[in-house]
Coordinates of C-alpha atoms and ligand atoms in Angstrom, one line a residue:
X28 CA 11.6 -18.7 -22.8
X29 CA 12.5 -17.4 -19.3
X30 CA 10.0 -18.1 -16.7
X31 CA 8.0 -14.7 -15.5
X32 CA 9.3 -13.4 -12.0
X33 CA 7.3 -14.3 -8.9
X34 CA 4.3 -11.0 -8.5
X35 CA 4.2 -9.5 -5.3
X36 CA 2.1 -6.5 -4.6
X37 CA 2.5 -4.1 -1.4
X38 CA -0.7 -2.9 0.1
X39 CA 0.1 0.9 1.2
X40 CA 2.8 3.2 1.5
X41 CA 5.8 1.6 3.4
X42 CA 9.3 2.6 3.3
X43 CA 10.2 2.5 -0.4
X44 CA 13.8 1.4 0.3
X45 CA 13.2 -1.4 2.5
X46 CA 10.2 -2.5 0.2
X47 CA 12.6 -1.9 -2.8
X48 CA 14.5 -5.5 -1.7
X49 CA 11.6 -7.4 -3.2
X50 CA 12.4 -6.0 -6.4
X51 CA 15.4 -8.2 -6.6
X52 CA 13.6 -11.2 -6.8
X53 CA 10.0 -10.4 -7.9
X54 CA 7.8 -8.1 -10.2
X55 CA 6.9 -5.8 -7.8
X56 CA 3.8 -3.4 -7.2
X57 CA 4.1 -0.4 -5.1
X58 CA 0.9 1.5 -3.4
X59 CA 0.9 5.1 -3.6
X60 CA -1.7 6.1 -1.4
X61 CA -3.1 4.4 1.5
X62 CA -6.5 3.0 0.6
X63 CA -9.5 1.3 1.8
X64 CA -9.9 -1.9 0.1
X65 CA -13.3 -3.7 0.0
X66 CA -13.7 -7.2 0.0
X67 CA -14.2 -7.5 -4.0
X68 CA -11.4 -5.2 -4.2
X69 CA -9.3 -7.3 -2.5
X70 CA -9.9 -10.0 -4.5
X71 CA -9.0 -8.9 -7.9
X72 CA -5.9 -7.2 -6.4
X73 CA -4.9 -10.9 -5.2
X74 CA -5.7 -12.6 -7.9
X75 CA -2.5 -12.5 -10.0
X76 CA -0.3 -12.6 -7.4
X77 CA 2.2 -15.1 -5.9
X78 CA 2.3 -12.9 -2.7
X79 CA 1.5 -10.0 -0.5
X80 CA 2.4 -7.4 1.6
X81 CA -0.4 -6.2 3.8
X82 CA -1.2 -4.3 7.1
X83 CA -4.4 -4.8 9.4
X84 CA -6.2 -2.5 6.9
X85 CA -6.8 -5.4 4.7
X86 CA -8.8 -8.2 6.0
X87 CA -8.2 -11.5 4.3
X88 CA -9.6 -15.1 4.1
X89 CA -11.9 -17.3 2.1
X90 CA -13.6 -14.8 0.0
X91 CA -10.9 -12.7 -1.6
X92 CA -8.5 -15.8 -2.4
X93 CA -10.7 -17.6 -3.5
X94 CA -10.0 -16.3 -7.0
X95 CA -5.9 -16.0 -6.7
X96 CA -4.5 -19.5 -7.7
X97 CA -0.9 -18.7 -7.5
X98 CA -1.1 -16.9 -4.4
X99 CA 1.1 -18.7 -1.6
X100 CA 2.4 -16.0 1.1
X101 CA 0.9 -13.6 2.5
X102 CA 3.4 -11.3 5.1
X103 CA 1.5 -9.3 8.1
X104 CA 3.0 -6.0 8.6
X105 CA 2.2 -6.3 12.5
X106 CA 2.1 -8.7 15.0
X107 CA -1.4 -9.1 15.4
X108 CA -3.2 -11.0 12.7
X109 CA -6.6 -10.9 13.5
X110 CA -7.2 -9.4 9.8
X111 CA -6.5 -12.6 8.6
X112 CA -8.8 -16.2 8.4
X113 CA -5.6 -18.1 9.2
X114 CA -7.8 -21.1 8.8
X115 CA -8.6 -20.4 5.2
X116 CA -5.1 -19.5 4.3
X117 CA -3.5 -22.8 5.9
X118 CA -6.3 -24.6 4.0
X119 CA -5.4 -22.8 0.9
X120 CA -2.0 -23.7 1.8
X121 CA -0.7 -20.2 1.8
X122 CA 1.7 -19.3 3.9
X123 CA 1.1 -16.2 6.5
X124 CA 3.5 -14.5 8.7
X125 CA 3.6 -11.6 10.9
X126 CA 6.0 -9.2 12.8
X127 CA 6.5 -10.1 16.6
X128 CA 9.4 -9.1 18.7
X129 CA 10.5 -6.2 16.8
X130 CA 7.6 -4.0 18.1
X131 CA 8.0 -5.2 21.9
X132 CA 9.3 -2.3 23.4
X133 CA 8.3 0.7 21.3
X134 CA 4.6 -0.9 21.9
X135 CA 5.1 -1.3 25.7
X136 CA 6.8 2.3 25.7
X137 CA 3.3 3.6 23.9
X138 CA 1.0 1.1 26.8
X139 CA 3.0 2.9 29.7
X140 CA 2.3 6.3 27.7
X141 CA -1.7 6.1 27.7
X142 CA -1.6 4.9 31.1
X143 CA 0.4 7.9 32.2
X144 CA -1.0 10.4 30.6
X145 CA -4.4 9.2 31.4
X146 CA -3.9 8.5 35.1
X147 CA -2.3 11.8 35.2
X148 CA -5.2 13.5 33.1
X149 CA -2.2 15.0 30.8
X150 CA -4.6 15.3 27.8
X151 CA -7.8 16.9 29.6
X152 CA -4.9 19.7 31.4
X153 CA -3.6 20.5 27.9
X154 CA -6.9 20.8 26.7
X155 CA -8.1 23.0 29.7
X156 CA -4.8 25.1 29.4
X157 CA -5.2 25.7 25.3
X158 CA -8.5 27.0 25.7
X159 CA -7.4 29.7 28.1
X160 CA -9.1 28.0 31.1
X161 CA -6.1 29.0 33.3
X162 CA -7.4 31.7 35.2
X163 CA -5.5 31.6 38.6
X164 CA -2.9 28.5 39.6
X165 CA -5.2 26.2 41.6
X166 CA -4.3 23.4 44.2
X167 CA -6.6 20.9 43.6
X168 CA -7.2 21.3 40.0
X169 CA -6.3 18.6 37.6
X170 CA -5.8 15.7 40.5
X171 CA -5.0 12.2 38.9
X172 CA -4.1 9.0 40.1
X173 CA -0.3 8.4 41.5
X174 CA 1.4 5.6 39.0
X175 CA 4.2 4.8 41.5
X176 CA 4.0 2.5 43.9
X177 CA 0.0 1.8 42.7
X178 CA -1.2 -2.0 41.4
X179 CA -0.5 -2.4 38.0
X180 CA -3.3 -4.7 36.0
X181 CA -1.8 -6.8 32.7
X182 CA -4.2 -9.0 30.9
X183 CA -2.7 -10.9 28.3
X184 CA 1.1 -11.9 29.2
X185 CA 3.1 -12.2 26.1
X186 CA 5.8 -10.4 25.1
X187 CA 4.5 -6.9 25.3
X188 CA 2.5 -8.2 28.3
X189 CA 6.0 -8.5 30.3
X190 CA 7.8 -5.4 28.5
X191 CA 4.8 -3.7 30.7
X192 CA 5.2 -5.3 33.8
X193 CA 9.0 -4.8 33.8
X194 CA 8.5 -1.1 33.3
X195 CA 5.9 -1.0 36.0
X196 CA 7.6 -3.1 38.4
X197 CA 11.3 -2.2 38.1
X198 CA 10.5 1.6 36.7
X199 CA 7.5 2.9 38.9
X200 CA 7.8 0.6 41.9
X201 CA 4.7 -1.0 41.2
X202 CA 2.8 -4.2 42.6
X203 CA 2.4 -5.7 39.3
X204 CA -0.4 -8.7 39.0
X205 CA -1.1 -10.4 35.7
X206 CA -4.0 -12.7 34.1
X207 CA -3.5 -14.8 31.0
X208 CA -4.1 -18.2 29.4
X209 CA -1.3 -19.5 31.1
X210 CA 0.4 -18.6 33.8
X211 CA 4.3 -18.0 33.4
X212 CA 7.1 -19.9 34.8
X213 CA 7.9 -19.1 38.4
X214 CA 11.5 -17.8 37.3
X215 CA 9.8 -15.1 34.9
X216 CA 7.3 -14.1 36.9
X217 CA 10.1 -13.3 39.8
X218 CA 12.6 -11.8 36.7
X219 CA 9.4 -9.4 36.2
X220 CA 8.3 -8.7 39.6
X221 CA 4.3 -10.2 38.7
X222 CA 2.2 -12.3 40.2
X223 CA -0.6 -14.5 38.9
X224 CA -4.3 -13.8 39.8
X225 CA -8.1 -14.8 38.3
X226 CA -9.4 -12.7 36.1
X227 CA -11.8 -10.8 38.9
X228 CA -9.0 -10.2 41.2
X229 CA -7.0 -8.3 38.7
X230 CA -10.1 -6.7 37.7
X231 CA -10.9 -5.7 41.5
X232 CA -7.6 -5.3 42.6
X233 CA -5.5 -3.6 39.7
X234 CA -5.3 0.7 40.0
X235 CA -4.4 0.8 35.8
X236 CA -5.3 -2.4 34.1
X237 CA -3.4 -2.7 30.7
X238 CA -5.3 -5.0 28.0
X239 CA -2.4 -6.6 26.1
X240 CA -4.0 -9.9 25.2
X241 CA -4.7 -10.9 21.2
X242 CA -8.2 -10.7 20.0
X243 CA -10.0 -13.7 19.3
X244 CA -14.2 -14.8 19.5
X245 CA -12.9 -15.6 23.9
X246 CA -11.3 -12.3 23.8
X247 CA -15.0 -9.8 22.5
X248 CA -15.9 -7.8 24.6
X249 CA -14.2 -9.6 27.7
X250 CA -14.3 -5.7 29.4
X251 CA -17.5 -5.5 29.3
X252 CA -20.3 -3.8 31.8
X253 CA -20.2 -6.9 33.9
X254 CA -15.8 -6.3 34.1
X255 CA -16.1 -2.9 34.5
X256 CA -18.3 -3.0 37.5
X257 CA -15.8 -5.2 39.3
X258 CA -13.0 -2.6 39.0
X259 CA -12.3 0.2 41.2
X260 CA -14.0 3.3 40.7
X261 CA -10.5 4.9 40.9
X262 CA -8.5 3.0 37.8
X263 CA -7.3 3.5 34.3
X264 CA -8.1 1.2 32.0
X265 CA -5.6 1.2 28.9
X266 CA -6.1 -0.7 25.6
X267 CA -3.4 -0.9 23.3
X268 CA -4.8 -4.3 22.0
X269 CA -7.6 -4.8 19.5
X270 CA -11.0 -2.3 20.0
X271 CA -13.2 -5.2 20.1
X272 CA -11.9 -6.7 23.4
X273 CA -13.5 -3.6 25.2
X274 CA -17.6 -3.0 25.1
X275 CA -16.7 1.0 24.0
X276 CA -20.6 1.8 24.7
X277 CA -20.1 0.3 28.3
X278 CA -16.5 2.1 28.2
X279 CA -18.0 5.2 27.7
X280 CA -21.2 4.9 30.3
X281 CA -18.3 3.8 33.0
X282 CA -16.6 6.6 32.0
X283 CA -19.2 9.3 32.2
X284 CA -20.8 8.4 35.4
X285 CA -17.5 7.9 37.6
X286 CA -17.5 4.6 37.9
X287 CA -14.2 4.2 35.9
X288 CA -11.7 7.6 36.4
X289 CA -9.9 7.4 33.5
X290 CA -9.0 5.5 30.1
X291 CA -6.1 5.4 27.5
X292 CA -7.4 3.9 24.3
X293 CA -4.9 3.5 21.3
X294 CA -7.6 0.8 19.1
X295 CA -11.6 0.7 18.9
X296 CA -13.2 -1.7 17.9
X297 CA -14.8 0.6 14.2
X298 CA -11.1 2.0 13.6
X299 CA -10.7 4.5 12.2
X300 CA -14.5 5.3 13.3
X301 CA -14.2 6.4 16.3
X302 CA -17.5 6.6 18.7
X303 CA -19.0 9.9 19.2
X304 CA -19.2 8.7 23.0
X305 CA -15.9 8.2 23.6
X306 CA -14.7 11.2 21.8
X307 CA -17.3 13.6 23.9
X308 CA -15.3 12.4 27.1
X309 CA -12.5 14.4 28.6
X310 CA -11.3 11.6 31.0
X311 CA -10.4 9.6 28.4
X312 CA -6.8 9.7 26.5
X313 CA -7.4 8.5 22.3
X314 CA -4.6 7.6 19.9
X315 CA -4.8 6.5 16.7
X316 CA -3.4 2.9 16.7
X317 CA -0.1 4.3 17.0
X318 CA 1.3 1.2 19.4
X319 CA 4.4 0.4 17.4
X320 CA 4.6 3.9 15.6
X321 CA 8.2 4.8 16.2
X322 CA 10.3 5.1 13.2
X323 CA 12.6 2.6 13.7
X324 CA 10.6 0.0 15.1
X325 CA 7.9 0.8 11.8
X326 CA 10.8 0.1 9.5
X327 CA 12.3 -2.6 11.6
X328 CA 8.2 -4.5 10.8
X329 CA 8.3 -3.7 7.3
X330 CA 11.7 -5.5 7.2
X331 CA 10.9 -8.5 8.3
X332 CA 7.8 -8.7 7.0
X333 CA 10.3 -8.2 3.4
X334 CA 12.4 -11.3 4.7
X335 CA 9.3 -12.9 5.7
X336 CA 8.1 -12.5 2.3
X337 CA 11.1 -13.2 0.3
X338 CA 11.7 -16.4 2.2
X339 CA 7.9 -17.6 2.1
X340 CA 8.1 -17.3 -1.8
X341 CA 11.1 -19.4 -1.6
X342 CA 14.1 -16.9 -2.4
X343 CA 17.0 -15.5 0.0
X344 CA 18.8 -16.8 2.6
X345 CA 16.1 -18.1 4.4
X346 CA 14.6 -20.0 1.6
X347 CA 11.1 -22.1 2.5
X348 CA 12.1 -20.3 6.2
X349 CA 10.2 -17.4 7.0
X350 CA 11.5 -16.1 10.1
X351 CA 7.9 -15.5 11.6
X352 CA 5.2 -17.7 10.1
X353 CA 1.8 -18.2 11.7
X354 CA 0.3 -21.0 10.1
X355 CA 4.1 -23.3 9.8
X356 CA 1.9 -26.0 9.5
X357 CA 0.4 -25.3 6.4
X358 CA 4.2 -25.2 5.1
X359 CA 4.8 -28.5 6.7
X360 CA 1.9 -29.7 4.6
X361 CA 2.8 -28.2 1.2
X362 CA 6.1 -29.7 1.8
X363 CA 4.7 -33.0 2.6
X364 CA 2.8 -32.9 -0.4
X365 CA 6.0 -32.5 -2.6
X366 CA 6.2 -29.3 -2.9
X367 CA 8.6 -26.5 -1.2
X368 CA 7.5 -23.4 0.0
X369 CA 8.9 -21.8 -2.6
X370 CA 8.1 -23.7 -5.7
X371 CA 5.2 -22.6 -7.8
X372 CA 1.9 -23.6 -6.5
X373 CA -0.7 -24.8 -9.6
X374 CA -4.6 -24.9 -9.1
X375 CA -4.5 -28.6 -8.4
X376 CA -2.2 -28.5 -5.4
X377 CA -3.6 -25.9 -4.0
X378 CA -7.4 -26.3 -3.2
Ligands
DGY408 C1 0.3 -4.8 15.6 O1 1.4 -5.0 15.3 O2 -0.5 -5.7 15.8 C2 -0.2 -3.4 15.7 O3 -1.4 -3.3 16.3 C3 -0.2 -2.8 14.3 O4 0.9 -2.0 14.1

């Protein structure tokens, strides 16, 4: 008797003809509606499967595959994985992958946009204009903060990291400083125009700091009352990161009392809950996680996160070679057990 197809199982709404390629090599469940899961929810949905498609809408680890034997790949539509318990999938031995690169620019574009507009104050004006506020043409109304030739803030320096500094530095003229893990070779940093500095000199010294750094139990709150405080009373503060790196209710009080001019915010840290103290505030730009939301750099992540997927469960081209996995050492492991990446997983193996 044949041997039943591979089941994969695709967690929302995602470009039916790029998600159709998983068809050719596995039983294949669509989503029709985007959906909530829960925890429990999760579980059962994973527990047939041989692998997933998911975005940061579903959080993943011990708990909900604890009951999915088969289950050995998991592909992150995004680049960020902080959704998943990579430490429970590598010890489950299940492969997980996400999308970098292809989101670079089109997220840089969207930092650059927040910081814009809110520096510029382009959503408070639009506001004031829609609700019939203009009265009489006014010289000093609506006065923002000049993006050229001001110090541009980066925290975090990865990929997205330098697509903002290049835009700032070669674009706007700006003096670009950075803060991050490490710092970069001296060639890059003079390819990008940016210069290292502690954390409290870019804090103090940056005129729109732009939080680009992954979020992780270092990274909670590091924008906190305490950060704030050390920044000038003048900046934009832009997030296009993860919520939970900025303290929103400390955000907000900054905000409020003009001790912080402006903010672009395109995460928080209850998404899609959104605080009812950030959303009273006019100085204070709000998107909803829409970093790398241009058409073809969403299809472009639900592509590879396909490839990632097909390859993870052993099929394709790039059999057992997922172009972007987190966790490679959890292949390296099933491999060293005997096993490839591709080959059926039983119980035993497994856990
Ligand atoms: C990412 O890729 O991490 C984005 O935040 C989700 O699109």
């Amino acid at each position: 008797m044949a041997e039943s197809r591979p089941r994969v199982w695709v967690s929302q709404p995602l470009f039916d003809d790029v998600i159709g390629q998983l068809g050719q090599y596995f039983d294949l469940t669509t989503t029709v509606d985007v959906a909530a899961y829960s925890s429990a929810e999760l579980s059962e949905r994973l527990a047939p499967l041989d692998g997933a498609l998911i975005t940061l809408n579903e959080r993943i680890g011990a708990r909900e595959i604890a009951h999915a034997p088969r289950l050995r790949a998991i592909a992150n539509v995004g680049v960020g994985y902080n959704n998943l318990d990579i430490a429970a999938l590598s010890a489950a031995g299940i492969v997980a992958t996400n999308t970098p690169d292809v989101l670079t620019e089109t997220t840089a574009d969207l930092g650059f946009t927040l910081l814009m507009a809110a520096a510029r104050r382009i959503s408070d004006a639009e506001r004031w204009l829609r609700e019939g506020q203009w009265g009489q043409w006014s010289f000093q109304n609506m006065l923002g903060a000049d993006i050229h030739g001001a110090t541009l803030g980066i925290l975090g320096m990865g990929r997205i990291g330098q697509g903002i500094a290049r835009r700032g530095a070669h674009g706007f003229g700006m003096r670009v400083l950075y803060h991050n893990r490490s710092q970069l070779p001296a060639q890059t940093e003079q390819a990008l125009g940016a210069q290292y500095v502690d954390f409290d000199t870019l804090l103090a010294q940056a005129d729109h700091l732009v939080l680009v750094l992954p979020y992780t139990q270092d990274s909670h709150h590091i924008i906190d009352a305490a950060a704030l405080a050390k920044m000038k009373a003048s900046a934009t503060l832009v997030n296009i990161a993860r919520g939970g790196i900025v303290d929103e209710l400390a955000l907000a009080d900054a905000l409020s009392n003009g001790r912080l001019a402006a903010a672009g915010l395109d995460v928080f840290e209850g998404e899609p809950a959104v605080r009812s103290e950030l959303l009273a505030l006019r100085n204070v730009v709000l998107t909803p996680h829409i970093g790398s939301a241009s058409l073809a750099t969403r299809r472009s992540m639900v592509q590879l996160a396909v490839d990632n997927l097909i390859a993870a469960l052993g099929e394709g081209a790039s059999a057992g070679h997922p172009p972007s996995a987190i966790n490679a050492d959890a292949i390296t492991a099933a491999k060293a057990g005997g096993a490839t990446v591709g080959a059926t997983k039983t119980g035993a193996t497994k856990r």
